[in-house]
């Protein structure tokens, strides 16, 4: 197996590109794909202050590393979800990554600051754990980006994630979500600009990137993910990809090129109804936002929701 660029010994094959790469040229190709996504969708300006949501897993640490390598000013944001050992270990990986590189990491601990953790909060609120978790994270990421004055919020969604979400939304014809499933959402209506610069890389590639860069990420999956529909969509797409390399890529990028704009009017309709949450001021269609309602039903409490910069890599909460 030879590297497509230098003909030296290859360490990885990328079947959808029908190409093999050595270490150096694989890392270069990862950087190139991220740079291409950023340029193609005008994700990040050269002087932007960037906040990346970090879980301690391969994708978020890979994108943090790649963005720093590409010369962007990027701080990290870690949210402790209170999911037992999983959260404790993920915090260690995020913190160690940041401190080893002298990067700034903001941390928010959900149980300490908001008085609930995902497993018990979800049960009390009668929501699926991933639904309560996704809602909490989205709110805390958005708020931290806005309060911290960041120009753009980055998440580590990769091609597998986006293709699986698209698959689920298409399977059930959630057309209102299809209109919003873009790699860039501009800042508007009280939401920060949100971007996904990893959409051109698969999770196998982000794992390989971390391995080759010596990034010590949390390998364990979240214990609450078991039975999650998103995972079964990923598995289904992986089966298709084995037989038809490149299928995931053409499914997702074909959607962006040819179909996504058809659903934009429906997504825009939802936005016309937005007003400020009576409790926290976040944009919502009701009197109070879904996050504030979740906090209440989960038996938590609302603090002053302003994340605090704690200096380089120190941990703490917003209280
Ligand atoms: S952390 Fe949260 Fe994921 Fe765990 S509870 Fe579900 S959404 S699986 S990315
Ligand atoms: Zn090479
Ligand atoms: Zn609210």
PDB file of C-alpha atoms and ligand atoms in Angstrom:
ATOM      1  CA  UNK A   1       0.000   0.000   0.000  1.00  0.00           C
ATOM      2  CA  UNK A   2       1.606   3.236  -1.160  1.00  0.00           C
ATOM      3  CA  UNK A   3       0.839   6.858  -0.409  1.00  0.00           C
ATOM      4  CA  UNK A   4      -0.962   8.500  -3.314  1.00  0.00           C
ATOM      5  CA  UNK A   5       1.118  11.661  -2.856  1.00  0.00           C
ATOM      6  CA  UNK A   6       4.702  10.507  -2.180  1.00  0.00           C
ATOM      7  CA  UNK A   7       4.636   6.745  -2.973  1.00  0.00           C
ATOM      8  CA  UNK A   8       6.046   6.073   0.534  1.00  0.00           C
ATOM      9  CA  UNK A   9       4.499   3.420   2.804  1.00  0.00           C
ATOM     10  CA  UNK A  10       0.833   4.221   3.469  1.00  0.00           C
ATOM     11  CA  UNK A  11      -0.814   3.883   6.892  1.00  0.00           C
ATOM     12  CA  UNK A  12      -4.456   4.426   5.936  1.00  0.00           C
ATOM     13  CA  UNK A  13      -6.739   3.802   2.980  1.00  0.00           C
ATOM     14  CA  UNK A  14      -9.634   6.131   2.233  1.00  0.00           C
ATOM     15  CA  UNK A  15     -11.887   4.025   0.063  1.00  0.00           C
ATOM     16  CA  UNK A  16     -14.284   6.764  -0.990  1.00  0.00           C
ATOM     17  CA  UNK A  17     -11.309   8.615  -2.481  1.00  0.00           C
ATOM     18  CA  UNK A  18      -9.725   5.398  -3.743  1.00  0.00           C
ATOM     19  CA  UNK A  19      -6.496   6.656  -2.141  1.00  0.00           C
ATOM     20  CA  UNK A  20      -3.928   5.622   0.487  1.00  0.00           C
ATOM     21  CA  UNK A  21      -1.840   8.021   2.549  1.00  0.00           C
ATOM     22  CA  UNK A  22       1.346   8.032   4.627  1.00  0.00           C
ATOM     23  CA  UNK A  23       1.215   9.770   8.026  1.00  0.00           C
ATOM     24  CA  UNK A  24       2.383  13.131   6.746  1.00  0.00           C
ATOM     25  CA  UNK A  25       0.057  13.256   3.773  1.00  0.00           C
ATOM     26  CA  UNK A  26      -2.921  11.897   5.695  1.00  0.00           C
ATOM     27  CA  UNK A  27      -2.580  14.711   8.245  1.00  0.00           C
ATOM     28  CA  UNK A  28      -2.158  17.181   5.401  1.00  0.00           C
ATOM     29  CA  UNK A  29      -5.279  15.838   3.717  1.00  0.00           C
ATOM     30  CA  UNK A  30      -7.280  16.263   6.985  1.00  0.00           C
ATOM     31  CA  UNK A  31      -6.123  19.889   7.218  1.00  0.00           C
ATOM     32  CA  UNK A  32      -6.974  20.415   3.559  1.00  0.00           C
ATOM     33  CA  UNK A  33     -10.501  19.024   3.967  1.00  0.00           C
ATOM     34  CA  UNK A  34     -11.180  21.244   6.984  1.00  0.00           C
ATOM     35  CA  UNK A  35      -9.722  24.302   5.240  1.00  0.00           C
ATOM     36  CA  UNK A  36     -11.853  23.506   2.199  1.00  0.00           C
ATOM     37  CA  UNK A  37     -15.050  23.275   4.274  1.00  0.00           C
ATOM     38  CA  UNK A  38     -14.232  26.561   6.021  1.00  0.00           C
ATOM     39  CA  UNK A  39     -13.628  28.295   2.707  1.00  0.00           C
ATOM     40  CA  UNK A  40     -16.536  26.722   0.832  1.00  0.00           C
ATOM     41  CA  UNK A  41     -19.142  27.827   3.379  1.00  0.00           C
ATOM     42  CA  UNK A  42     -17.344  30.902   4.715  1.00  0.00           C
ATOM     43  CA  UNK A  43     -17.300  29.377   8.192  1.00  0.00           C
ATOM     44  CA  UNK A  44     -14.576  31.322  10.014  1.00  0.00           C
ATOM     45  CA  UNK A  45     -12.874  34.622   9.263  1.00  0.00           C
ATOM     46  CA  UNK A  46      -9.123  34.984   9.880  1.00  0.00           C
ATOM     47  CA  UNK A  47      -9.600  37.298  12.876  1.00  0.00           C
ATOM     48  CA  UNK A  48     -12.682  35.621  14.342  1.00  0.00           C
ATOM     49  CA  UNK A  49     -12.743  34.548  17.974  1.00  0.00           C
ATOM     50  CA  UNK A  50     -13.812  30.921  17.882  1.00  0.00           C
ATOM     51  CA  UNK A  51     -15.387  28.744  20.578  1.00  0.00           C
ATOM     52  CA  UNK A  52     -15.311  24.985  20.083  1.00  0.00           C
ATOM     53  CA  UNK A  53     -17.632  22.683  22.036  1.00  0.00           C
ATOM     54  CA  UNK A  54     -15.383  19.968  23.472  1.00  0.00           C
ATOM     55  CA  UNK A  55     -16.502  16.596  24.828  1.00  0.00           C
ATOM     56  CA  UNK A  56     -13.112  14.933  25.251  1.00  0.00           C
ATOM     57  CA  UNK A  57     -13.906  12.586  22.349  1.00  0.00           C
ATOM     58  CA  UNK A  58     -12.038  12.242  19.072  1.00  0.00           C
ATOM     59  CA  UNK A  59     -14.058  14.645  16.937  1.00  0.00           C
ATOM     60  CA  UNK A  60     -14.048  17.692  19.180  1.00  0.00           C
ATOM     61  CA  UNK A  61     -10.372  17.318  20.097  1.00  0.00           C
ATOM     62  CA  UNK A  62      -9.428  16.732  16.448  1.00  0.00           C
ATOM     63  CA  UNK A  63     -11.228  19.862  15.263  1.00  0.00           C
ATOM     64  CA  UNK A  64      -9.759  21.955  18.085  1.00  0.00           C
ATOM     65  CA  UNK A  65      -6.286  20.734  17.115  1.00  0.00           C
ATOM     66  CA  UNK A  66      -6.904  21.257  13.390  1.00  0.00           C
ATOM     67  CA  UNK A  67      -8.246  24.793  13.851  1.00  0.00           C
ATOM     68  CA  UNK A  68      -5.314  25.817  16.042  1.00  0.00           C
ATOM     69  CA  UNK A  69      -2.986  24.287  13.464  1.00  0.00           C
ATOM     70  CA  UNK A  70      -4.678  26.284  10.725  1.00  0.00           C
ATOM     71  CA  UNK A  71      -3.952  29.463  12.705  1.00  0.00           C
ATOM     72  CA  UNK A  72      -7.349  30.282  14.232  1.00  0.00           C
ATOM     73  CA  UNK A  73      -7.869  31.704  17.735  1.00  0.00           C
ATOM     74  CA  UNK A  74      -9.886  28.985  19.418  1.00  0.00           C
ATOM     75  CA  UNK A  75     -11.029  28.489  23.008  1.00  0.00           C
ATOM     76  CA  UNK A  76     -12.765  25.328  24.204  1.00  0.00           C
ATOM     77  CA  UNK A  77     -16.009  24.877  26.091  1.00  0.00           C
ATOM     78  CA  UNK A  78     -16.640  21.745  28.118  1.00  0.00           C
ATOM     79  CA  UNK A  79     -20.027  20.938  29.666  1.00  0.00           C
ATOM     80  CA  UNK A  80     -20.058  18.366  32.503  1.00  0.00           C
ATOM     81  CA  UNK A  81     -23.275  16.380  32.080  1.00  0.00           C
ATOM     82  CA  UNK A  82     -23.119  14.368  35.293  1.00  0.00           C
ATOM     83  CA  UNK A  83     -23.144  11.013  33.476  1.00  0.00           C
ATOM     84  CA  UNK A  84     -21.082   9.123  36.097  1.00  0.00           C
ATOM     85  CA  UNK A  85     -17.599   7.924  35.200  1.00  0.00           C
ATOM     86  CA  UNK A  86     -18.134   8.855  31.575  1.00  0.00           C
ATOM     87  CA  UNK A  87     -18.356  12.555  32.426  1.00  0.00           C
ATOM     88  CA  UNK A  88     -15.467  12.386  34.914  1.00  0.00           C
ATOM     89  CA  UNK A  89     -13.199  10.773  32.324  1.00  0.00           C
ATOM     90  CA  UNK A  90     -14.272  13.020  29.472  1.00  0.00           C
ATOM     91  CA  UNK A  91     -13.454  16.063  31.617  1.00  0.00           C
ATOM     92  CA  UNK A  92      -9.940  14.714  32.199  1.00  0.00           C
ATOM     93  CA  UNK A  93      -9.331  14.261  28.456  1.00  0.00           C
ATOM     94  CA  UNK A  94     -10.607  17.739  27.610  1.00  0.00           C
ATOM     95  CA  UNK A  95      -8.631  19.378  30.415  1.00  0.00           C
ATOM     96  CA  UNK A  96      -5.405  17.548  29.638  1.00  0.00           C
ATOM     97  CA  UNK A  97      -5.637  18.375  25.937  1.00  0.00           C
ATOM     98  CA  UNK A  98      -6.063  22.073  26.736  1.00  0.00           C
ATOM     99  CA  UNK A  99      -3.382  22.297  29.419  1.00  0.00           C
ATOM    100  CA  UNK A 100      -0.784  20.440  27.335  1.00  0.00           C
ATOM    101  CA  UNK A 101      -1.196  23.058  24.606  1.00  0.00           C
ATOM    102  CA  UNK A 102      -1.763  26.144  26.765  1.00  0.00           C
ATOM    103  CA  UNK A 103      -5.280  26.574  25.384  1.00  0.00           C
ATOM    104  CA  UNK A 104      -8.166  28.153  27.211  1.00  0.00           C
ATOM    105  CA  UNK A 105     -10.970  25.851  28.337  1.00  0.00           C
ATOM    106  CA  UNK A 106     -14.219  27.147  29.783  1.00  0.00           C
ATOM    107  CA  UNK A 107     -16.081  24.568  31.848  1.00  0.00           C
ATOM    108  CA  UNK A 108     -19.694  24.464  32.964  1.00  0.00           C
ATOM    109  CA  UNK A 109     -20.844  21.730  35.294  1.00  0.00           C
ATOM    110  CA  UNK A 110     -24.547  21.017  34.800  1.00  0.00           C
ATOM    111  CA  UNK A 111     -25.188  19.412  38.235  1.00  0.00           C
ATOM    112  CA  UNK A 112     -23.276  22.105  40.131  1.00  0.00           C
ATOM    113  CA  UNK A 113     -24.628  25.072  38.265  1.00  0.00           C
ATOM    114  CA  UNK A 114     -28.108  24.000  37.203  1.00  0.00           C
ATOM    115  CA  UNK A 115     -28.897  21.416  39.882  1.00  0.00           C
ATOM    116  CA  UNK A 116     -29.558  18.374  37.694  1.00  0.00           C
ATOM    117  CA  UNK A 117     -27.612  15.700  35.850  1.00  0.00           C
ATOM    118  CA  UNK A 118     -28.668  14.114  32.576  1.00  0.00           C
ATOM    119  CA  UNK A 119     -29.721  10.645  33.825  1.00  0.00           C
ATOM    120  CA  UNK A 120     -31.895  11.806  36.748  1.00  0.00           C
ATOM    121  CA  UNK A 121     -32.997  15.054  35.102  1.00  0.00           C
ATOM    122  CA  UNK A 122     -34.161  13.254  31.970  1.00  0.00           C
ATOM    123  CA  UNK A 123     -36.100  10.743  34.060  1.00  0.00           C
ATOM    124  CA  UNK A 124     -37.768  13.458  36.142  1.00  0.00           C
ATOM    125  CA  UNK A 125     -38.638  15.448  33.036  1.00  0.00           C
ATOM    126  CA  UNK A 126     -39.815  12.292  31.228  1.00  0.00           C
ATOM    127  CA  UNK A 127     -37.541  12.856  28.289  1.00  0.00           C
ATOM    128  CA  UNK A 128     -35.121  10.500  26.540  1.00  0.00           C
ATOM    129  CA  UNK A 129     -31.612  11.119  27.961  1.00  0.00           C
ATOM    130  CA  UNK A 130     -30.214  12.209  24.590  1.00  0.00           C
ATOM    131  CA  UNK A 131     -33.081  14.616  24.074  1.00  0.00           C
ATOM    132  CA  UNK A 132     -32.561  16.275  27.491  1.00  0.00           C
ATOM    133  CA  UNK A 133     -28.806  16.219  26.910  1.00  0.00           C
ATOM    134  CA  UNK A 134     -28.944  17.682  23.395  1.00  0.00           C
ATOM    135  CA  UNK A 135     -31.289  20.430  24.519  1.00  0.00           C
ATOM    136  CA  UNK A 136     -29.105  21.308  27.529  1.00  0.00           C
ATOM    137  CA  UNK A 137     -25.894  21.334  25.504  1.00  0.00           C
ATOM    138  CA  UNK A 138     -27.356  23.447  22.704  1.00  0.00           C
ATOM    139  CA  UNK A 139     -28.574  26.049  25.171  1.00  0.00           C
ATOM    140  CA  UNK A 140     -25.319  26.174  27.136  1.00  0.00           C
ATOM    141  CA  UNK A 141     -23.157  26.290  23.989  1.00  0.00           C
ATOM    142  CA  UNK A 142     -25.240  29.079  22.453  1.00  0.00           C
ATOM    143  CA  UNK A 143     -25.308  31.100  25.650  1.00  0.00           C
ATOM    144  CA  UNK A 144     -21.584  30.702  26.280  1.00  0.00           C
ATOM    145  CA  UNK A 145     -20.751  31.765  22.718  1.00  0.00           C
ATOM    146  CA  UNK A 146     -22.947  34.872  22.935  1.00  0.00           C
ATOM    147  CA  UNK A 147     -21.953  35.865  26.482  1.00  0.00           C
ATOM    148  CA  UNK A 148     -18.274  35.309  25.723  1.00  0.00           C
ATOM    149  CA  UNK A 149     -18.461  37.537  22.634  1.00  0.00           C
ATOM    150  CA  UNK A 150     -17.310  34.790  20.276  1.00  0.00           C
ATOM    151  CA  UNK A 151     -17.845  35.251  16.535  1.00  0.00           C
ATOM    152  CA  UNK A 152     -18.505  31.617  15.841  1.00  0.00           C
ATOM    153  CA  UNK A 153     -19.371  28.394  17.657  1.00  0.00           C
ATOM    154  CA  UNK A 154     -17.780  25.202  16.303  1.00  0.00           C
ATOM    155  CA  UNK A 155     -19.053  21.691  16.891  1.00  0.00           C
ATOM    156  CA  UNK A 156     -17.258  18.469  15.991  1.00  0.00           C
ATOM    157  CA  UNK A 157     -19.993  16.896  13.846  1.00  0.00           C
ATOM    158  CA  UNK A 158     -18.392  14.749  11.164  1.00  0.00           C
ATOM    159  CA  UNK A 159     -19.653  13.271   7.899  1.00  0.00           C
ATOM    160  CA  UNK A 160     -21.019  10.158   9.656  1.00  0.00           C
ATOM    161  CA  UNK A 161     -23.005  12.311  12.095  1.00  0.00           C
ATOM    162  CA  UNK A 162     -24.451  14.554   9.421  1.00  0.00           C
ATOM    163  CA  UNK A 163     -25.292  11.694   7.067  1.00  0.00           C
ATOM    164  CA  UNK A 164     -27.016   9.815   9.938  1.00  0.00           C
ATOM    165  CA  UNK A 165     -29.068  12.865  10.948  1.00  0.00           C
ATOM    166  CA  UNK A 166     -30.005  13.433   7.315  1.00  0.00           C
ATOM    167  CA  UNK A 167     -30.959   9.761   7.005  1.00  0.00           C
ATOM    168  CA  UNK A 168     -33.238   9.994  10.067  1.00  0.00           C
ATOM    169  CA  UNK A 169     -34.814  13.248   8.961  1.00  0.00           C
ATOM    170  CA  UNK A 170     -35.437  11.878   5.477  1.00  0.00           C
ATOM    171  CA  UNK A 171     -36.756   8.555   6.725  1.00  0.00           C
ATOM    172  CA  UNK A 172     -39.401  10.377   8.753  1.00  0.00           C
ATOM    173  CA  UNK A 173     -39.697  13.390   6.425  1.00  0.00           C
ATOM    174  CA  UNK A 174     -38.947  15.921   9.135  1.00  0.00           C
ATOM    175  CA  UNK A 175     -38.939  18.634   6.506  1.00  0.00           C
ATOM    176  CA  UNK A 176     -38.691  21.471   9.036  1.00  0.00           C
ATOM    177  CA  UNK A 177     -35.350  20.023  10.223  1.00  0.00           C
ATOM    178  CA  UNK A 178     -34.109  19.345   6.691  1.00  0.00           C
ATOM    179  CA  UNK A 179     -34.220  23.078   5.996  1.00  0.00           C
ATOM    180  CA  UNK A 180     -31.832  23.702   8.864  1.00  0.00           C
ATOM    181  CA  UNK A 181     -29.391  20.874   8.354  1.00  0.00           C
ATOM    182  CA  UNK A 182     -26.539  22.958   7.013  1.00  0.00           C
ATOM    183  CA  UNK A 183     -22.824  23.046   7.851  1.00  0.00           C
ATOM    184  CA  UNK A 184     -23.212  26.761   8.631  1.00  0.00           C
ATOM    185  CA  UNK A 185     -26.017  28.539  10.393  1.00  0.00           C
ATOM    186  CA  UNK A 186     -25.527  32.312  10.404  1.00  0.00           C
ATOM    187  CA  UNK A 187     -25.927  34.372  13.581  1.00  0.00           C
ATOM    188  CA  UNK A 188     -29.553  35.491  13.750  1.00  0.00           C
ATOM    189  CA  UNK A 189     -32.549  35.861  16.041  1.00  0.00           C
ATOM    190  CA  UNK A 190     -30.409  35.704  19.189  1.00  0.00           C
ATOM    191  CA  UNK A 191     -28.449  32.597  18.146  1.00  0.00           C
ATOM    192  CA  UNK A 192     -24.685  32.609  17.511  1.00  0.00           C
ATOM    193  CA  UNK A 193     -23.160  31.622  14.184  1.00  0.00           C
ATOM    194  CA  UNK A 194     -22.672  27.833  14.252  1.00  0.00           C
ATOM    195  CA  UNK A 195     -20.381  25.839  12.009  1.00  0.00           C
ATOM    196  CA  UNK A 196     -19.305  22.215  11.455  1.00  0.00           C
ATOM    197  CA  UNK A 197     -15.868  22.236   9.823  1.00  0.00           C
ATOM    198  CA  UNK A 198     -15.445  18.427  10.126  1.00  0.00           C
ATOM    199  CA  UNK A 199     -18.221  17.562   7.670  1.00  0.00           C
ATOM    200  CA  UNK A 200     -15.734  16.506   5.009  1.00  0.00           C
ATOM    201  CA  UNK A 201     -14.096  13.900   7.312  1.00  0.00           C
ATOM    202  CA  UNK A 202     -15.528  10.624   8.605  1.00  0.00           C
ATOM    203  CA  UNK A 203     -15.237   9.451  12.189  1.00  0.00           C
ATOM    204  CA  UNK A 204     -12.731   6.801  11.155  1.00  0.00           C
ATOM    205  CA  UNK A 205     -10.579   9.632   9.831  1.00  0.00           C
ATOM    206  CA  UNK A 206     -10.905  11.804  12.953  1.00  0.00           C
ATOM    207  CA  UNK A 207      -9.949   8.760  15.076  1.00  0.00           C
ATOM    208  CA  UNK A 208      -6.924   8.124  12.846  1.00  0.00           C
ATOM    209  CA  UNK A 209      -6.034  11.814  12.982  1.00  0.00           C
ATOM    210  CA  UNK A 210      -6.023  11.758  16.809  1.00  0.00           C
ATOM    211  CA  UNK A 211      -3.985   8.572  16.886  1.00  0.00           C
ATOM    212  CA  UNK A 212      -1.367   9.948  14.500  1.00  0.00           C
ATOM    213  CA  UNK A 213      -1.223  13.310  16.280  1.00  0.00           C
ATOM    214  CA  UNK A 214      -0.858  11.653  19.698  1.00  0.00           C
ATOM    215  CA  UNK A 215      -4.157  13.107  20.961  1.00  0.00           C
ATOM    216  CA  UNK A 216      -5.399  11.132  23.943  1.00  0.00           C
ATOM    217  CA  UNK A 217      -9.175  11.149  23.496  1.00  0.00           C
ATOM    218  CA  UNK A 218     -11.947   9.361  25.356  1.00  0.00           C
ATOM    219  CA  UNK A 219     -12.613   6.167  23.414  1.00  0.00           C
ATOM    220  CA  UNK A 220     -15.639   4.963  25.423  1.00  0.00           C
ATOM    221  CA  UNK A 221     -19.045   5.810  24.063  1.00  0.00           C
ATOM    222  CA  UNK A 222     -21.522   7.561  26.316  1.00  0.00           C
ATOM    223  CA  UNK A 223     -23.433   4.848  28.253  1.00  0.00           C
ATOM    224  CA  UNK A 224     -26.712   6.637  27.547  1.00  0.00           C
ATOM    225  CA  UNK A 225     -26.260   6.248  23.780  1.00  0.00           C
ATOM    226  CA  UNK A 226     -27.333   2.579  23.786  1.00  0.00           C
ATOM    227  CA  UNK A 227     -30.532   2.123  21.824  1.00  0.00           C
ATOM    228  CA  UNK A 228     -30.235   5.625  20.369  1.00  0.00           C
ATOM    229  CA  UNK A 229     -31.769   5.746  16.872  1.00  0.00           C
ATOM    230  CA  UNK A 230     -28.913   7.888  15.625  1.00  0.00           C
ATOM    231  CA  UNK A 231     -26.545   4.943  16.183  1.00  0.00           C
ATOM    232  CA  UNK A 232     -28.715   2.541  14.217  1.00  0.00           C
ATOM    233  CA  UNK A 233     -28.809   5.019  11.310  1.00  0.00           C
ATOM    234  CA  UNK A 234     -25.030   5.194  11.433  1.00  0.00           C
ATOM    235  CA  UNK A 235     -24.785   1.414  11.335  1.00  0.00           C
ATOM    236  CA  UNK A 236     -27.186   1.207   8.388  1.00  0.00           C
ATOM    237  CA  UNK A 237     -25.148   3.770   6.471  1.00  0.00           C
ATOM    238  CA  UNK A 238     -21.912   1.969   7.335  1.00  0.00           C
ATOM    239  CA  UNK A 239     -23.337  -1.216   5.808  1.00  0.00           C
ATOM    240  CA  UNK A 240     -24.184   0.664   2.631  1.00  0.00           C
ATOM    241  CA  UNK A 241     -20.771   2.351   2.592  1.00  0.00           C
ATOM    242  CA  UNK A 242     -18.960  -1.013   2.709  1.00  0.00           C
ATOM    243  CA  UNK A 243     -20.728  -2.110  -0.459  1.00  0.00           C
ATOM    244  CA  UNK A 244     -20.708   1.293  -2.071  1.00  0.00           C
ATOM    245  CA  UNK A 245     -17.741   3.438  -0.972  1.00  0.00           C
ATOM    246  CA  UNK A 246     -18.576   7.122  -1.197  1.00  0.00           C
ATOM    247  CA  UNK A 247     -22.325   6.596  -0.647  1.00  0.00           C
ATOM    248  CA  UNK A 248     -22.357   8.615   2.592  1.00  0.00           C
ATOM    249  CA  UNK A 249     -20.481  11.455   0.978  1.00  0.00           C
ATOM    250  CA  UNK A 250     -22.752  11.639  -2.053  1.00  0.00           C
ATOM    251  CA  UNK A 251     -25.887  11.299   0.105  1.00  0.00           C
ATOM    252  CA  UNK A 252     -24.943  14.256   2.312  1.00  0.00           C
ATOM    253  CA  UNK A 253     -23.244  16.520  -0.212  1.00  0.00           C
ATOM    254  CA  UNK A 254     -25.844  15.712  -2.875  1.00  0.00           C
ATOM    255  CA  UNK A 255     -28.497  16.851  -0.396  1.00  0.00           C
ATOM    256  CA  UNK A 256     -26.643  20.118   0.266  1.00  0.00           C
ATOM    257  CA  UNK A 257     -26.133  20.779  -3.447  1.00  0.00           C
ATOM    258  CA  UNK A 258     -29.489  19.735  -4.801  1.00  0.00           C
ATOM    259  CA  UNK A 259     -32.179  19.473  -2.160  1.00  0.00           C
ATOM    260  CA  UNK A 260     -31.493  21.462   0.991  1.00  0.00           C
ATOM    261  CA  UNK A 261     -32.675  24.841  -0.355  1.00  0.00           C
ATOM    262  CA  UNK A 262     -36.088  23.315  -1.163  1.00  0.00           C
ATOM    263  CA  UNK A 263     -36.730  23.076   2.580  1.00  0.00           C
ATOM    264  CA  UNK A 264     -35.462  26.527   3.572  1.00  0.00           C
ATOM    265  CA  UNK A 265     -38.869  28.297   3.409  1.00  0.00           C
ATOM    266  CA  UNK A 266     -40.363  25.855   5.898  1.00  0.00           C
ATOM    267  CA  UNK A 267     -37.444  26.283   8.319  1.00  0.00           C
ATOM    268  CA  UNK A 268     -37.709  30.072   7.999  1.00  0.00           C
ATOM    269  CA  UNK A 269     -41.415  29.967   8.825  1.00  0.00           C
ATOM    270  CA  UNK A 270     -40.616  28.601  12.298  1.00  0.00           C
ATOM    271  CA  UNK A 271     -38.376  31.565  13.016  1.00  0.00           C
ATOM    272  CA  UNK A 272     -40.971  34.258  12.506  1.00  0.00           C
ATOM    273  CA  UNK A 273     -42.558  33.317  15.828  1.00  0.00           C
ATOM    274  CA  UNK A 274     -39.475  33.783  18.018  1.00  0.00           C
ATOM    275  CA  UNK A 275     -39.467  35.962  21.146  1.00  0.00           C
ATOM    276  CA  UNK A 276     -37.310  36.222  24.296  1.00  0.00           C
ATOM    277  CA  UNK A 277     -37.700  33.620  27.068  1.00  0.00           C
ATOM    278  CA  UNK A 278     -39.222  35.278  30.150  1.00  0.00           C
ATOM    279  CA  UNK A 279     -36.670  33.569  32.400  1.00  0.00           C
ATOM    280  CA  UNK A 280     -33.378  33.640  30.510  1.00  0.00           C
ATOM    281  CA  UNK A 281     -33.934  35.820  27.438  1.00  0.00           C
ATOM    282  CA  UNK A 282     -33.057  33.077  24.935  1.00  0.00           C
ATOM    283  CA  UNK A 283     -35.043  32.958  21.701  1.00  0.00           C
ATOM    284  CA  UNK A 284     -38.129  30.784  21.958  1.00  0.00           C
ATOM    285  CA  UNK A 285     -41.569  30.303  20.435  1.00  0.00           C
ATOM    286  CA  UNK A 286     -43.244  30.016  23.887  1.00  0.00           C
ATOM    287  CA  UNK A 287     -43.213  32.189  27.027  1.00  0.00           C
ATOM    288  CA  UNK A 288     -40.269  30.280  28.447  1.00  0.00           C
ATOM    289  CA  UNK A 289     -37.643  28.392  26.452  1.00  0.00           C
ATOM    290  CA  UNK A 290     -37.355  24.598  26.298  1.00  0.00           C
ATOM    291  CA  UNK A 291     -34.203  24.693  28.432  1.00  0.00           C
ATOM    292  CA  UNK A 292     -35.824  26.640  31.274  1.00  0.00           C
ATOM    293  CA  UNK A 293     -38.799  24.280  31.168  1.00  0.00           C
ATOM    294  CA  UNK A 294     -36.439  21.299  31.291  1.00  0.00           C
ATOM    295  CA  UNK A 295     -34.538  22.740  34.272  1.00  0.00           C
ATOM    296  CA  UNK A 296     -37.784  23.182  36.136  1.00  0.00           C
ATOM    297  CA  UNK A 297     -39.154  19.718  35.327  1.00  0.00           C
ATOM    298  CA  UNK A 298     -35.787  18.087  36.047  1.00  0.00           C
ATOM    299  CA  UNK A 299     -35.853  19.564  39.542  1.00  0.00           C
ATOM    300  CA  UNK A 300     -32.946  21.899  38.867  1.00  0.00           C
ATOM    301  CA  UNK A 301     -32.506  25.586  39.402  1.00  0.00           C
ATOM    302  CA  UNK A 302     -31.531  28.571  37.290  1.00  0.00           C
ATOM    303  CA  UNK A 303     -28.368  30.454  38.223  1.00  0.00           C
ATOM    304  CA  UNK A 304     -27.116  33.600  36.550  1.00  0.00           C
ATOM    305  CA  UNK A 305     -26.323  31.797  33.281  1.00  0.00           C
ATOM    306  CA  UNK A 306     -23.112  33.564  32.376  1.00  0.00           C
ATOM    307  CA  UNK A 307     -20.132  31.262  31.757  1.00  0.00           C
ATOM    308  CA  UNK A 308     -16.967  32.663  33.272  1.00  0.00           C
ATOM    309  CA  UNK A 309     -13.505  32.532  31.762  1.00  0.00           C
ATOM    310  CA  UNK A 310     -11.463  30.817  34.391  1.00  0.00           C
ATOM    311  CA  UNK A 311      -8.084  31.315  32.814  1.00  0.00           C
ATOM    312  CA  UNK A 312      -6.096  28.725  31.003  1.00  0.00           C
ATOM    313  CA  UNK A 313      -7.586  25.253  31.489  1.00  0.00           C
ATOM    314  CA  UNK A 314      -8.735  25.718  35.066  1.00  0.00           C
ATOM    315  CA  UNK A 315     -11.988  24.012  35.883  1.00  0.00           C
ATOM    316  CA  UNK A 316     -14.958  25.538  37.589  1.00  0.00           C
ATOM    317  CA  UNK A 317     -18.571  26.433  37.185  1.00  0.00           C
ATOM    318  CA  UNK A 318     -20.559  29.492  36.344  1.00  0.00           C
ATOM    319  CA  UNK A 319     -21.801  30.073  39.872  1.00  0.00           C
TER     320      UNK A 319
HETATM  321  S1  LIG B   1     -23.595  12.656  25.540  1.00  0.00           S
HETATM  322 FE1  LIG B   1     -25.714  13.230  25.689  1.00  0.00          FE
HETATM  323 FE2  LIG B   1     -24.560  12.111  23.593  1.00  0.00          FE
HETATM  324 FE3  LIG B   1     -24.683  10.772  25.911  1.00  0.00          FE
HETATM  325  S2  LIG B   1     -26.676  11.472  26.624  1.00  0.00           S
HETATM  326 FE4  LIG B   1     -26.919  11.152  24.428  1.00  0.00          FE
HETATM  327  S3  LIG B   1     -26.517  13.168  23.613  1.00  0.00           S
HETATM  328  S4  LIG B   1     -25.139   9.942  23.890  1.00  0.00           S
HETATM  329  S5  LIG B   1     -23.459  13.079  21.970  1.00  0.00           S
HETATM  330 ZN1  LIG B   2       2.980  10.480   1.520  1.00  0.00          ZN
HETATM  331 ZN1  LIG B   3     -35.051  30.258  29.045  1.00  0.00          ZN
END
